[in-house]
Structures are given as structure tokens and as C-alpha cells.
Short mmCIF file of C-alpha atoms in Angstrom, two decimals:
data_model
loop_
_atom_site.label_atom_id
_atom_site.label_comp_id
_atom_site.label_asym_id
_atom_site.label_seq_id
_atom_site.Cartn_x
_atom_site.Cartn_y
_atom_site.Cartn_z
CA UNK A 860 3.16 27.14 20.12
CA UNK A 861 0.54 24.43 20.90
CA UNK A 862 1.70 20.97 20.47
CA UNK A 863 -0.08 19.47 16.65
CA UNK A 864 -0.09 16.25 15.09
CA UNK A 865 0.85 15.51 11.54
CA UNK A 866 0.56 13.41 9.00
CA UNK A 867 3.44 12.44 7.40
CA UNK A 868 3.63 11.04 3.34
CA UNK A 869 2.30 7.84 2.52
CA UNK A 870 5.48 5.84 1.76
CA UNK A 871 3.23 2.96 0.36
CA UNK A 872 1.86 2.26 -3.41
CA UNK A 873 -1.69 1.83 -3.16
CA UNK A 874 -4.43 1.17 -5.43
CA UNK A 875 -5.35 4.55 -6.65
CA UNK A 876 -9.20 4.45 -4.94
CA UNK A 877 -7.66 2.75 -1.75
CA UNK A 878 -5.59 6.22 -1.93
CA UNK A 879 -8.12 8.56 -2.05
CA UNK A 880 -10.28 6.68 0.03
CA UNK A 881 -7.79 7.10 2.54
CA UNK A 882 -7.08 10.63 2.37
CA UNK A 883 -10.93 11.26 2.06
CA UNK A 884 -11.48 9.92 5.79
CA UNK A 885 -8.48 11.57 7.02
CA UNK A 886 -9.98 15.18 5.61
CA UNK A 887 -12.97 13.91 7.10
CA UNK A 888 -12.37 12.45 10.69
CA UNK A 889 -8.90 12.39 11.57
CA UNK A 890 -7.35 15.22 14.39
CA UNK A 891 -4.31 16.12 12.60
CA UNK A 892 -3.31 19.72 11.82
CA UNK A 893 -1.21 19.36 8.85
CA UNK A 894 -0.87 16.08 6.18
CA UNK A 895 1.84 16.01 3.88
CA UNK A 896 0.74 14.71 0.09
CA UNK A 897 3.12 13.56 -2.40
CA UNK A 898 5.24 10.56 -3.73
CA UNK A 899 8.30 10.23 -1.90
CA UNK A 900 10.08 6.85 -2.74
CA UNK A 901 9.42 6.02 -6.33
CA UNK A 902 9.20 8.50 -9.25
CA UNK A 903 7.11 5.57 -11.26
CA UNK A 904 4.54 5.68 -8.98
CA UNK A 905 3.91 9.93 -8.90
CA UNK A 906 1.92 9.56 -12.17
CA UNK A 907 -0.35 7.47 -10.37
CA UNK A 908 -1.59 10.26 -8.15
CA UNK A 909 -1.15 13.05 -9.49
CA UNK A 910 -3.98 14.02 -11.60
CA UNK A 911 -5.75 13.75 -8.10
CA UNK A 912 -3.23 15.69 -5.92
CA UNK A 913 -6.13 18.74 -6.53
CA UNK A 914 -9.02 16.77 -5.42
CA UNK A 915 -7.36 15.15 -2.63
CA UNK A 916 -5.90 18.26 -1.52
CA UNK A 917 -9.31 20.35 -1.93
CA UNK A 918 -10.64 17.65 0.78
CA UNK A 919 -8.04 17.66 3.18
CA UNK A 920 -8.51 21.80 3.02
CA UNK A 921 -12.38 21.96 3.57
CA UNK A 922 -11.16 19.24 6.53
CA UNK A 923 -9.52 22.30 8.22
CA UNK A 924 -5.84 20.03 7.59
CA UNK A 925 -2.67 22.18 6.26
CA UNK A 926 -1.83 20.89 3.00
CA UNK A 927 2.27 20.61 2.53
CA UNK A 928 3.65 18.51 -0.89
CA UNK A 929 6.64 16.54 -0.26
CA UNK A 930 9.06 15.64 -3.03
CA UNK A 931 10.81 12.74 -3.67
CA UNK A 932 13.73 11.74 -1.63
CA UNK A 933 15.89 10.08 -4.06
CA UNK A 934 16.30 11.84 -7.62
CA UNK A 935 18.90 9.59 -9.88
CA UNK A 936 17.53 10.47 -13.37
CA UNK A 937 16.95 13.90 -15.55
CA UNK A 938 13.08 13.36 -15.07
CA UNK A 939 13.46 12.94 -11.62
CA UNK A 940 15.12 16.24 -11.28
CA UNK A 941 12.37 17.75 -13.34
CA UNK A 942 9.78 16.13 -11.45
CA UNK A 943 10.84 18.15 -8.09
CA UNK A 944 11.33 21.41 -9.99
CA UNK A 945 7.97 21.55 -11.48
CA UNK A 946 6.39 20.73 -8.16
CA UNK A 947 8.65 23.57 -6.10
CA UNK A 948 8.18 25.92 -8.97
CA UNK A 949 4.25 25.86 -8.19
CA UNK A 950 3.03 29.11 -6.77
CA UNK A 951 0.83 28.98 -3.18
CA UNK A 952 1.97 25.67 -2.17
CA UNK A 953 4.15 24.87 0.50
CA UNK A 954 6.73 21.98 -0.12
CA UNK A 955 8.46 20.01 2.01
CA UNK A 956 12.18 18.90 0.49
CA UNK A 957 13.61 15.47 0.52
CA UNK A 958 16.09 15.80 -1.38
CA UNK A 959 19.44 18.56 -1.99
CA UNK A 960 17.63 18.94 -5.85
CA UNK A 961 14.65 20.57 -4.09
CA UNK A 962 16.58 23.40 -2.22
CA UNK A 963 18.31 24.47 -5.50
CA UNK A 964 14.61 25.65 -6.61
CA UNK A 965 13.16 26.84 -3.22
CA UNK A 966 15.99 28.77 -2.50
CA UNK A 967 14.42 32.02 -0.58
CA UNK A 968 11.44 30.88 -0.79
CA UNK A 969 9.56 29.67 2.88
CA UNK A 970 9.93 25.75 2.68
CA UNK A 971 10.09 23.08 5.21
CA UNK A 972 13.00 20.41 5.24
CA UNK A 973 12.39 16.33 5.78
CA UNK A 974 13.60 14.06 7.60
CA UNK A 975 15.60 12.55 4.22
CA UNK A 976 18.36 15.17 4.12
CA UNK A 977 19.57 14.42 7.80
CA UNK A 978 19.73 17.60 9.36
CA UNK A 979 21.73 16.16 12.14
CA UNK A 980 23.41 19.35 13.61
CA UNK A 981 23.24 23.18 14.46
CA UNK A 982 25.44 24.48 11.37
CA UNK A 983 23.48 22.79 9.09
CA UNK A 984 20.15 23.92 10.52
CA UNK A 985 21.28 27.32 10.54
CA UNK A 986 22.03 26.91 6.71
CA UNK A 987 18.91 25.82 5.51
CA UNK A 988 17.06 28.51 7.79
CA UNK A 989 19.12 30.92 6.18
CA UNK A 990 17.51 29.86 2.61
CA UNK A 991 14.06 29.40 3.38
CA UNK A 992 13.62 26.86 5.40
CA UNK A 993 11.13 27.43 8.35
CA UNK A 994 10.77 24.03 10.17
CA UNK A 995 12.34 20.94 9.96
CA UNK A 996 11.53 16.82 10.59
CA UNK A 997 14.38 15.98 12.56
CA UNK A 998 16.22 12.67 11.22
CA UNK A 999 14.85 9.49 12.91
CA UNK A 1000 17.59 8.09 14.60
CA UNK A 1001 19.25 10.83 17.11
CA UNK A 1002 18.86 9.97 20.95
CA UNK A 1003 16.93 12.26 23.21
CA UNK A 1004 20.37 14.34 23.79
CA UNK A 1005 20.59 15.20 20.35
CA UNK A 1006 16.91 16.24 19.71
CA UNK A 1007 16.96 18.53 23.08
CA UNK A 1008 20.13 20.26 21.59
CA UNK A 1009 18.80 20.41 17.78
CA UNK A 1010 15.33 21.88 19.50
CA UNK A 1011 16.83 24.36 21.85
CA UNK A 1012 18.48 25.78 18.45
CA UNK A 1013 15.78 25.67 16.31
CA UNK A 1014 13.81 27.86 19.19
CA UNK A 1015 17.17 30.37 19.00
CA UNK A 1016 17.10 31.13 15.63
CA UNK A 1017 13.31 31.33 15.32
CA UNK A 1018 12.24 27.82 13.21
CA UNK A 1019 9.58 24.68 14.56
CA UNK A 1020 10.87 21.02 15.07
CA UNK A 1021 9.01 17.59 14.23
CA UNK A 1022 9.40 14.56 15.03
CA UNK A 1023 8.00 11.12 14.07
CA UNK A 1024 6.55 9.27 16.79
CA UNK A 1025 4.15 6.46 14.91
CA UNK A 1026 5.27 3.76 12.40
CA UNK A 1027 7.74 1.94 10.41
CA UNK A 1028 11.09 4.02 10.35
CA UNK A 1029 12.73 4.50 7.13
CA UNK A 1030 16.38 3.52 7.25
CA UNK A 1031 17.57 3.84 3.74
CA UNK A 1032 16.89 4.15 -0.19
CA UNK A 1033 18.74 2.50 -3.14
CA UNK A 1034 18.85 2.90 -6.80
CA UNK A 1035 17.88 -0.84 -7.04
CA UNK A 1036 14.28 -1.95 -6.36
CA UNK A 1037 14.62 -5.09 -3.72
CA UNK A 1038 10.95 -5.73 -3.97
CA UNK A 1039 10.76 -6.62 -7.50
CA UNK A 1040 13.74 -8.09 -7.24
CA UNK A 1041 12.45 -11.05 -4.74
CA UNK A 1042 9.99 -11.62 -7.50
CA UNK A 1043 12.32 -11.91 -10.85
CA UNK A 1044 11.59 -8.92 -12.00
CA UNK A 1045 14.20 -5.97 -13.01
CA UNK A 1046 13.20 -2.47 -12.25
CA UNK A 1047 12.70 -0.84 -15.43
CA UNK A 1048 10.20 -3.96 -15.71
CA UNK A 1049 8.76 -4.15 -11.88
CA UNK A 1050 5.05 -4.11 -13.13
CA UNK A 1051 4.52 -1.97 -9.57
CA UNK A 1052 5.33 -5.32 -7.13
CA UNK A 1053 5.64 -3.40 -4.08
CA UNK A 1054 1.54 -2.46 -4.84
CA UNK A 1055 1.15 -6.42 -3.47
CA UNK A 1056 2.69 -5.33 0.63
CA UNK A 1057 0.46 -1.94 1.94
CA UNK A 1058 2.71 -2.23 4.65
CA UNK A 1059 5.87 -3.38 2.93
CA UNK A 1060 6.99 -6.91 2.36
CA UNK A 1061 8.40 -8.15 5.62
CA UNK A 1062 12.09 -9.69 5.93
CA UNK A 1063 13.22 -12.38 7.73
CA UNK A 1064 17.05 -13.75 9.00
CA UNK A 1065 18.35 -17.21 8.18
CA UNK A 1066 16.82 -18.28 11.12
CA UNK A 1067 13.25 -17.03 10.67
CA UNK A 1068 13.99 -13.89 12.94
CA UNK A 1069 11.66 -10.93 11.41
CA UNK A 1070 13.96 -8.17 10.63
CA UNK A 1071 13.78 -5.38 8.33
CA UNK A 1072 10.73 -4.20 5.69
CA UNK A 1073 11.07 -3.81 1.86
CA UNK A 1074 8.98 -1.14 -0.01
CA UNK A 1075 10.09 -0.81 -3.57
CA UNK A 1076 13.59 0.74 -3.27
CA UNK A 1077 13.19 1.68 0.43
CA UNK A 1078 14.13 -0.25 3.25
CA UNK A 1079 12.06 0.11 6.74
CA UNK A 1080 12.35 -1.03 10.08
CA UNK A 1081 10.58 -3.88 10.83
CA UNK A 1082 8.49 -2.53 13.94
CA UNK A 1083 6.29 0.34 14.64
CA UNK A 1084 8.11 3.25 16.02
CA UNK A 1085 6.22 4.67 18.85
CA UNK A 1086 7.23 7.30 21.39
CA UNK A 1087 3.55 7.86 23.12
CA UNK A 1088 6.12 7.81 26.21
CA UNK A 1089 8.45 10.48 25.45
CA UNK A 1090 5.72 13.11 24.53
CA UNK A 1091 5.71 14.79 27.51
CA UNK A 1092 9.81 15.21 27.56
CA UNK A 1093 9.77 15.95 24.03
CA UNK A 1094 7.44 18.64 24.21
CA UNK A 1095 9.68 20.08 27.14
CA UNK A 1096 12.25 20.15 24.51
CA UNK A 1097 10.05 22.48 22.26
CA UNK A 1098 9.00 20.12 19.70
CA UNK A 1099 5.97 21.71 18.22
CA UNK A 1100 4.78 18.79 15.62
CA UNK A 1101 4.75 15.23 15.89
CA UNK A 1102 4.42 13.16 12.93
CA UNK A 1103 2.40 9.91 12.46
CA UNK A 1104 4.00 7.79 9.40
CA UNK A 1105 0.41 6.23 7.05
CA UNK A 1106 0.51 2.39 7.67
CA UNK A 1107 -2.29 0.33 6.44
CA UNK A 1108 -4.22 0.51 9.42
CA UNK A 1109 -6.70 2.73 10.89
CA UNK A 1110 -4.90 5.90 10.68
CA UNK A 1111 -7.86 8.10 12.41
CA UNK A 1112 -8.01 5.75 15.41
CA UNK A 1113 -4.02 6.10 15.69
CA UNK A 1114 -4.43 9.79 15.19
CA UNK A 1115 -7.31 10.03 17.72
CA UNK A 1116 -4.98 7.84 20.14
CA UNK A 1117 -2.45 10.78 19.96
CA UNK A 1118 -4.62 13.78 20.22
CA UNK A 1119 -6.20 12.07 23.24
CA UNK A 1120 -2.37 11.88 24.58
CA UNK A 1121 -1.26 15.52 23.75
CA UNK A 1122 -4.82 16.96 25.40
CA UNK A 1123 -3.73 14.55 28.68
CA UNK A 1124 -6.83 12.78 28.26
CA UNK A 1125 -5.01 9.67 28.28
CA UNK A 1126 -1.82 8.15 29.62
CA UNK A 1127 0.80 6.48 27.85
CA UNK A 1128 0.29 3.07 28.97
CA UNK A 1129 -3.42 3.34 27.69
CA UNK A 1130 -2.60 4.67 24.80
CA UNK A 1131 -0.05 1.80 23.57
CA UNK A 1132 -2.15 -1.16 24.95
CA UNK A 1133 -4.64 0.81 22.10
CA UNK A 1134 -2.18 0.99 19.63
CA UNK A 1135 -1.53 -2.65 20.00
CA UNK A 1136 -4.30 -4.01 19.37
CA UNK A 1137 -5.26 -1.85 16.13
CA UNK A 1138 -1.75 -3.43 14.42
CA UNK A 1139 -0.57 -6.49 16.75
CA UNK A 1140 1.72 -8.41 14.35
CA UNK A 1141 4.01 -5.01 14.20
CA UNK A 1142 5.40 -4.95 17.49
CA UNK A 1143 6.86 -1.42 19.13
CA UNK A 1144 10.13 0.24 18.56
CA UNK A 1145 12.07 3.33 20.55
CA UNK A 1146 15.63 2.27 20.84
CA UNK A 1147 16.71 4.95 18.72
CA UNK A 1148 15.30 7.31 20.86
CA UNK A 1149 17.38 5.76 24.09
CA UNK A 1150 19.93 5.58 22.47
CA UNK A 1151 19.80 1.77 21.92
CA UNK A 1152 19.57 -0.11 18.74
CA UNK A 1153 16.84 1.10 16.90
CA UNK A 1154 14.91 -1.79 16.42
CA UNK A 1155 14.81 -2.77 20.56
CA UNK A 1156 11.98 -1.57 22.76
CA UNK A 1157 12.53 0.25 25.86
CA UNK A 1158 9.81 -0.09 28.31
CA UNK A 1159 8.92 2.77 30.05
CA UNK A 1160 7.41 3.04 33.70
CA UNK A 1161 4.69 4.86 34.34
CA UNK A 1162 6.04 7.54 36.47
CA UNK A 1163 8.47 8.38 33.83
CA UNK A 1164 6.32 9.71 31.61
#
């Protein structure tokens, strides 16, 4: 299978015309085979979007971009629950599941699996394949090692890999919302603060070090994940999709960037000094990837890629 490149969910609450406006020049422009639409981190924000899931999705179609709906990766309330259901109860749609909820309804029915439930091993890969599940976003933070053997199995029993290899990581969610929080605000009452950080609202230590992200209940990494390096090995491994992460950037440019890369138009090097300079204040992050702390960066030479 040829390498593609993916979109992944836009973790962010934006304005609702910045939204569309988004996913209209991504139909439009950007060189990505499949984009995944849908509200993953905060069941307040899904009614925001939804009445233009159609449209939006209509676009991205006529674009020539597979359309997959991701649900929501942390369901702690009845509507939650309800919210999922309805969306994996919809007929001709492909949905990706965040969440165990989701499985209970797409049950034997072909579905693809995020990176939320951490599919971390062969036994459990070989479970969800054996409900419906035909490929799988591989949980962000396993080394090399552990993608090679995870890939090798997926290939055995006949299901596609994907990884993300562009932006902020997400570490972890929480039934509390942090961001409106650090502005006095409860959540039940958050009058939508995380809408005022399109890229999250960056942390910082005691001693001014920047450090993690906060977007609504979610917590990031601080730096952009980027593995332009490890394509080549990680195609050799038999990943099939890679996944670019929406940041408030210019997400065709980034997606361009990678295309160039997988069609060895491009080296790595080039690529990332690119990269760089469309979102400077980010900074780069692997270490997961070398098995290092995720938030370090592991410079790669030349040769080795």
C-alpha cells in the first residue's frame, strides 16, 4: 500500500467560520488522502459544529479527501454516551473510536480505532480486529521497537497502521477543565475559555521553563512532534498513514512539506528547516520516538535518514 498522509481531528475550539474556513482550504489545496472531522475533547463544543459536519464534509469529498468522523475521547455523562451512539449508529460513514463507549455500538461493523484507547500490544490489536476494526493510530508514545513489532502484526493479521508525525502530542484528558480554571471560571460555567488559545494556552515551570499546553480538559505537549526523520524507517516498518495533528498554522504548507518528503522530493533536513519557520515559537519534539523523554529532541544526521 502506498504511503498517505492524514489529517488528524482538530483538537482546538475555533470560531465556527475560522472552522470551516479551515476545512474549506484543506478540501481545496491540501495533499492529504483522508481528514478526520469531529469533536474529540469537549462534548460542549460538538454543538458548535455540527449542523455543518454535512457541508464541511461535502467539501472535503468533492476535494478527493476520505471523510472518517471521530468521536469523543472522554465520555463521563449520559449525553456523552448518547452523543457517540448516535454518531456510530449513522449509516455510510466511517468512524474512528476514541473511546471503549464507541466499540459497544460498532461492534461488527468496519471501524478504525484512535490513538485514545492505547492499543499498545498484539492481543489487544487482535481483539479489536476481531470486531471491526480495520486500522488503527498507534498510541503516541511507544519507541521505534514497539511500533516495528505492533506494525509487523498489524501486516499478519491483515489491518493498516498510522502514526502521528506533526504537532502537539496529546498526553492526557481530565474530567476537570484546567483552562477555565486559570481564569475563575468552573466548568459547567467556562463560557468556552479555551476558544481564547488556537493552539492551546501554553504552561510554564516556577522558573519560567515552557512546559506543557492546556486545551480545555486536555493536556498537550508543549512542542511540535515531528518525525520528518523517521519516515523512511517507519515506512520500512509498514506504516501505511501518517497523521498531521491541525495547529493554527498553515496546515496545507505543512501538508505539502510532507507529501514533498514521502514522494523523495525533499530531504529531511529541508523539510524541518521549512517547518520551522512556518511555527518558530513551537520548537520540535521526537524523544518518544527514541525512546527518550518525550518532550527532548533528538537530532538526526543526515545519513540516517
Amino acid at each position: 500500500m502506498d504511503a498517505q498522509l492524514s489529517l488528524g481531528p482538530l483538537l482546538f475550539h475555533w470560531p465556527v467560520d475560522k472552522w470551516r474556513d479551515f476545512y474549506g482550504r484543506i478540501g481545496d489545496g491540501a495533499p492529504v488522502n483522508t481528514v478526520y472531522l469531529g469533536e474529540v475533547v469537549c462534548a460542549k463544543r460538538a454543538p458548535f459544529y455540527t449542523k455543518h459536519y454535512e457541508e464541511v464534509a461535502g467539501r472535503l469529498t468533492r476535494g478527493g479527501k476520505k471523510v472518517i468522523f471521530s468521536t469523543l475521547a472522554e465520555v463521563t455523562v449520559k449525553h456523552d454516551r448518547a452523543t457517540v451512539a448516535d454518531l456510530c449508529a449513522l449509516e455510510d460513514v466511517l468512524v474512528e473510536a476514541n473511546d471503549m463507549s464507541a466499540l459497544r455500538v460498532l461492534r461488527n461493523r468496519p471501524h478504525t480505532v484512535g490513538s485514545y484507547l492505547n492499543v499498545y500490544n498484539e492481543s489487544a490489536m487482535k481483539l479489536l480486529a476481531s470486531r471491526g476494526a480495520t486500522h488503527f493510530c498507534r498510541p503516541h508514545d511507544r519507541p521505534a521497537e514497539a511500533i516495528a513489532t505492533l506494525a509487523a502484526f498489524a501486516k499478519k493479521i491483515g489491518v493498516t497502521l498510522e502514526t502521528q508525525v506533526y504537532g502537539r502530542l496529546p498526553l492526557a484528558l481530565s474530567a476537570r477543565c484546567y483552562h477555565a480554571r486559570a481564569l475563575g471560571r468552573i466548568k459547567d460555567n467556562c463560557q468556552y475559555a479555551c476558544e481564547q488559545d488556537s493552539n492551546g494556552m501554553e504552561l510554564k515551570t516556577l522558573t519560567g521553563q515552557k512546559f506543557l499546553v492546556i486545551n480545555g480538559i486536555q493536556t498537550l505537549s508543549q512542542g511540535c512532534l515531528n518525525l520528518a526523520h523517521a519516515l523512511p524507517e517507519l515506512r520500512k516498518m509498514g506504516i501505511s498513514t501518517f497523521r498531521l495533528s491541525p495547529q493554527d498554522t498553515d496546515m496545507v504548507k505543512v501538508a505539502e512539506i510532507f507529501s514533498s518528503l514521502l514522494k523523495k522530493r525533499s530531504n529531511a533536513d529541508e523539510a524541518t528547516r521549512q517547518l520551522e519557520s512556518l511555527w518558530p515559537e513551537a520548537g520540535f519534539i521526537n524523544g518518544f520516538y527514541h525512546h527518550q523523554a518525550g518532550h527532548e529532541w533528538v537530532k538526526q544526521a543526515a545519513g540516517k535518514q
